[in-house]
PDB file of C-alpha atoms in Angstrom:
ATOM      1  CA  MET A 186      13.813  14.101  -0.086  1.00  0.00           C
ATOM      2  CA  ALA A 187      13.446  12.666  -3.774  1.00  0.00           C
ATOM      3  CA  LEU A 188      10.697  14.315  -5.524  1.00  0.00           C
ATOM      4  CA  GLN A 189       8.519  12.263  -8.097  1.00  0.00           C
ATOM      5  CA  ARG A 190       6.760  14.175 -11.044  1.00  0.00           C
ATOM      6  CA  VAL A 191       3.196  13.701 -11.279  1.00  0.00           C
ATOM      7  CA  GLN A 192       0.763  15.013 -13.820  1.00  0.00           C
ATOM      8  CA  MET A 193      -2.826  16.500 -12.671  1.00  0.00           C
ATOM      9  CA  LEU A 194      -5.247  18.586 -14.016  1.00  0.00           C
ATOM     10  CA  LEU A 195      -6.945  21.189 -12.261  1.00  0.00           C
ATOM     11  CA  ASP A 196      -9.918  23.495 -13.261  1.00  0.00           C
ATOM     12  CA  PRO A 197      -9.226  27.240 -14.048  1.00  0.00           C
ATOM     13  CA  ARG A 198     -10.675  28.181 -10.267  1.00  0.00           C
ATOM     14  CA  GLN A 199      -8.149  26.072  -8.509  1.00  0.00           C
ATOM     15  CA  ARG A 200      -5.368  26.890 -10.832  1.00  0.00           C
ATOM     16  CA  GLN A 201      -6.293  30.768  -9.978  1.00  0.00           C
ATOM     17  CA  LYS A 202      -6.370  30.082  -6.245  1.00  0.00           C
ATOM     18  CA  LEU A 203      -2.792  28.419  -6.386  1.00  0.00           C
ATOM     19  CA  ALA A 204      -1.017  30.837  -8.278  1.00  0.00           C
ATOM     20  CA  LYS A 205      -2.323  33.736  -5.720  1.00  0.00           C
ATOM     21  CA  LEU A 206      -1.378  31.822  -2.845  1.00  0.00           C
ATOM     22  CA  ALA A 207       2.218  30.975  -4.545  1.00  0.00           C
ATOM     23  CA  GLN A 208       2.503  34.697  -5.193  1.00  0.00           C
ATOM     24  CA  SER A 209       1.190  36.150  -2.119  1.00  0.00           C
ATOM     25  CA  GLN A 210       3.644  33.438  -0.125  1.00  0.00           C
ATOM     26  CA  GLY A 211       6.608  34.013  -2.334  1.00  0.00           C
ATOM     27  CA  LYS A 212       6.640  30.404  -3.100  1.00  0.00           C
ATOM     28  CA  SER A 213       5.859  28.170  -6.509  1.00  0.00           C
ATOM     29  CA  ILE A 214       2.675  26.740  -7.170  1.00  0.00           C
ATOM     30  CA  ALA A 215       4.291  23.339  -7.273  1.00  0.00           C
ATOM     31  CA  GLU A 216       5.473  23.993  -3.592  1.00  0.00           C
ATOM     32  CA  ILE A 217       1.772  25.321  -2.416  1.00  0.00           C
ATOM     33  CA  THR A 218       0.371  22.360  -4.003  1.00  0.00           C
ATOM     34  CA  ARG A 219       2.592  19.963  -2.143  1.00  0.00           C
ATOM     35  CA  GLN A 220       1.330  21.845   1.199  1.00  0.00           C
ATOM     36  CA  ALA A 221      -1.919  21.187   0.458  1.00  0.00           C
ATOM     37  CA  ILE A 222      -1.573  17.742  -0.692  1.00  0.00           C
ATOM     38  CA  ASP A 223      -0.067  17.100   2.811  1.00  0.00           C
ATOM     39  CA  ALA A 224      -2.539  19.335   4.765  1.00  0.00           C
ATOM     40  CA  GLY A 225      -5.595  17.070   3.215  1.00  0.00           C
ATOM     41  CA  LEU A 226      -3.692  14.145   3.995  1.00  0.00           C
ATOM     42  CA  GLU A 227      -3.356  14.688   7.401  1.00  0.00           C
ATOM     43  CA  GLN A 228      -7.095  15.716   7.815  1.00  0.00           C
ATOM     44  CA  LEU A 229      -7.710  12.533   5.855  1.00  0.00           C
ATOM     45  CA  GLU A 230      -6.050  10.543   8.975  1.00  0.00           C
ATOM     46  CA  ARG A 231      -7.355  12.181  11.408  1.00  0.00           C
ATOM     47  CA  ASN A 232     -10.968  11.127  10.255  1.00  0.00           C
ATOM     48  CA  ASN A 233     -10.150   8.234   9.419  1.00  0.00           C
ATOM     49  CA  ARG A 234      -8.443   7.882  12.854  1.00  0.00           C
ATOM     50  CA  LYS A 235     -11.501   9.897  14.149  1.00  0.00           C
ATOM     51  CA  THR A 236     -14.100   7.154  12.497  1.00  0.00           C
ATOM     52  CA  GLN A 237     -12.196   4.081  14.085  1.00  0.00           C
ATOM     53  CA  LEU A 238     -12.426   5.827  17.481  1.00  0.00           C
ATOM     54  CA  GLU A 239     -15.867   5.892  17.033  1.00  0.00           C
ATOM     55  CA  THR A 240     -16.743   2.638  15.448  1.00  0.00           C
ATOM     56  CA  THR A 241     -14.669   1.436  18.561  1.00  0.00           C
ATOM     57  CA  LEU A 242     -16.886   3.250  21.016  1.00  0.00           C
ATOM     58  CA  GLN A 243     -20.149   2.340  19.519  1.00  0.00           C
ATOM     59  CA  ALA A 244     -19.239  -1.601  19.638  1.00  0.00           C
ATOM     60  CA  ALA A 245     -17.916  -1.227  23.508  1.00  0.00           C
ATOM     61  CA  GLN A 246     -21.717   0.428  24.011  1.00  0.00           C
ATOM     62  CA  GLN A 247     -23.210  -2.192  22.337  1.00  0.00           C
ATOM     63  CA  LEU A 248     -21.394  -4.844  24.217  1.00  0.00           C
ATOM     64  CA  ARG A 249     -22.124  -2.430  27.736  1.00  0.00           C
ATOM     65  CA  ASP A 250     -26.020  -2.275  26.575  1.00  0.00           C
ATOM     66  CA  SER A 251     -26.003  -6.302  26.085  1.00  0.00           C
ATOM     67  CA  MET A 252     -24.846  -7.207  29.515  1.00  0.00           C
ATOM     68  CA  PRO A 253     -27.414  -7.573  32.156  1.00  0.00           C
ATOM     69  CA  MET A 254     -26.713  -4.894  35.027  1.00  0.00           C
ATOM     70  CA  LEU A 255     -26.107  -6.168  38.324  1.00  0.00           C
ATOM     71  CA  GLU A 256     -28.065  -5.065  41.120  1.00  0.00           C
ATOM     72  CA  ILE A 257     -25.678  -4.520  43.896  1.00  0.00           C
ATOM     73  CA  ASP A 258     -26.119  -1.717  46.500  1.00  0.00           C
ATOM     74  CA  VAL A 259     -22.286  -1.082  47.571  1.00  0.00           C
ATOM     75  CA  VAL A 260     -23.233   0.736  50.054  1.00  0.00           C
ATOM     76  CA  ALA A 261     -25.280  -1.770  52.161  1.00  0.00           C
ATOM     77  CA  ASP A 262     -22.561  -4.374  51.277  1.00  0.00           C
ATOM     78  CA  ILE A 263     -19.561  -2.210  52.598  1.00  0.00           C
ATOM     79  CA  ARG A 264     -21.636  -1.706  55.713  1.00  0.00           C
ATOM     80  CA  GLN A 265     -22.732  -5.156  56.391  1.00  0.00           C
ATOM     81  CA  MET A 266     -18.556  -6.311  55.690  1.00  0.00           C
ATOM     82  CA  ARG A 267     -17.729  -3.927  58.402  1.00  0.00           C
ATOM     83  CA  GLU A 268     -20.277  -5.157  60.837  1.00  0.00           C
ATOM     84  CA  GLU A 269     -19.668  -8.460  60.238  1.00  0.00           C
ATOM     85  CA  ARG A 270     -15.555  -7.711  60.513  1.00  0.00           C
ATOM     86  CA  ASP A 271     -16.496  -5.395  63.940  1.00  0.00           C
ATOM     87  CA  ASP A 272     -18.682  -8.687  65.357  1.00  0.00           C
ATOM     88  CA  GLU A 273     -15.852 -10.960  64.375  1.00  0.00           C
ATOM     89  CA  LEU A 274     -13.325  -8.453  66.078  1.00  0.00           C
ATOM     90  CA  SER A 275     -15.259  -8.309  69.203  1.00  0.00           C
ATOM     91  CA  SER A 276     -15.882 -11.884  69.449  1.00  0.00           C
ATOM     92  CA  ARG A 277     -12.291 -12.459  69.808  1.00  0.00           C
ATOM     93  CA  ASP A 278     -11.927 -10.306  72.992  1.00  0.00           C
TER      94      ASP A 278
END
């Protein structure tokens, strides 16, 4: 992977934390910074996907709420269909 040089300003607290992490992990500050950026980008992508899913779910809920409810008694309808079928079969005999 070809790296590109980037210049950025850090406050002293950030620089100190990066240096401490780099030393404890035996890595360079640049490597720790790249890892932190990668982790942050992944989190932003997850948050973006989550937001998109939540928006889609809200739209689906609004659509569902706007649709009239059908007043169907499924059990009664199945019972009636069975009775009609039984009557049809018994009338063939």
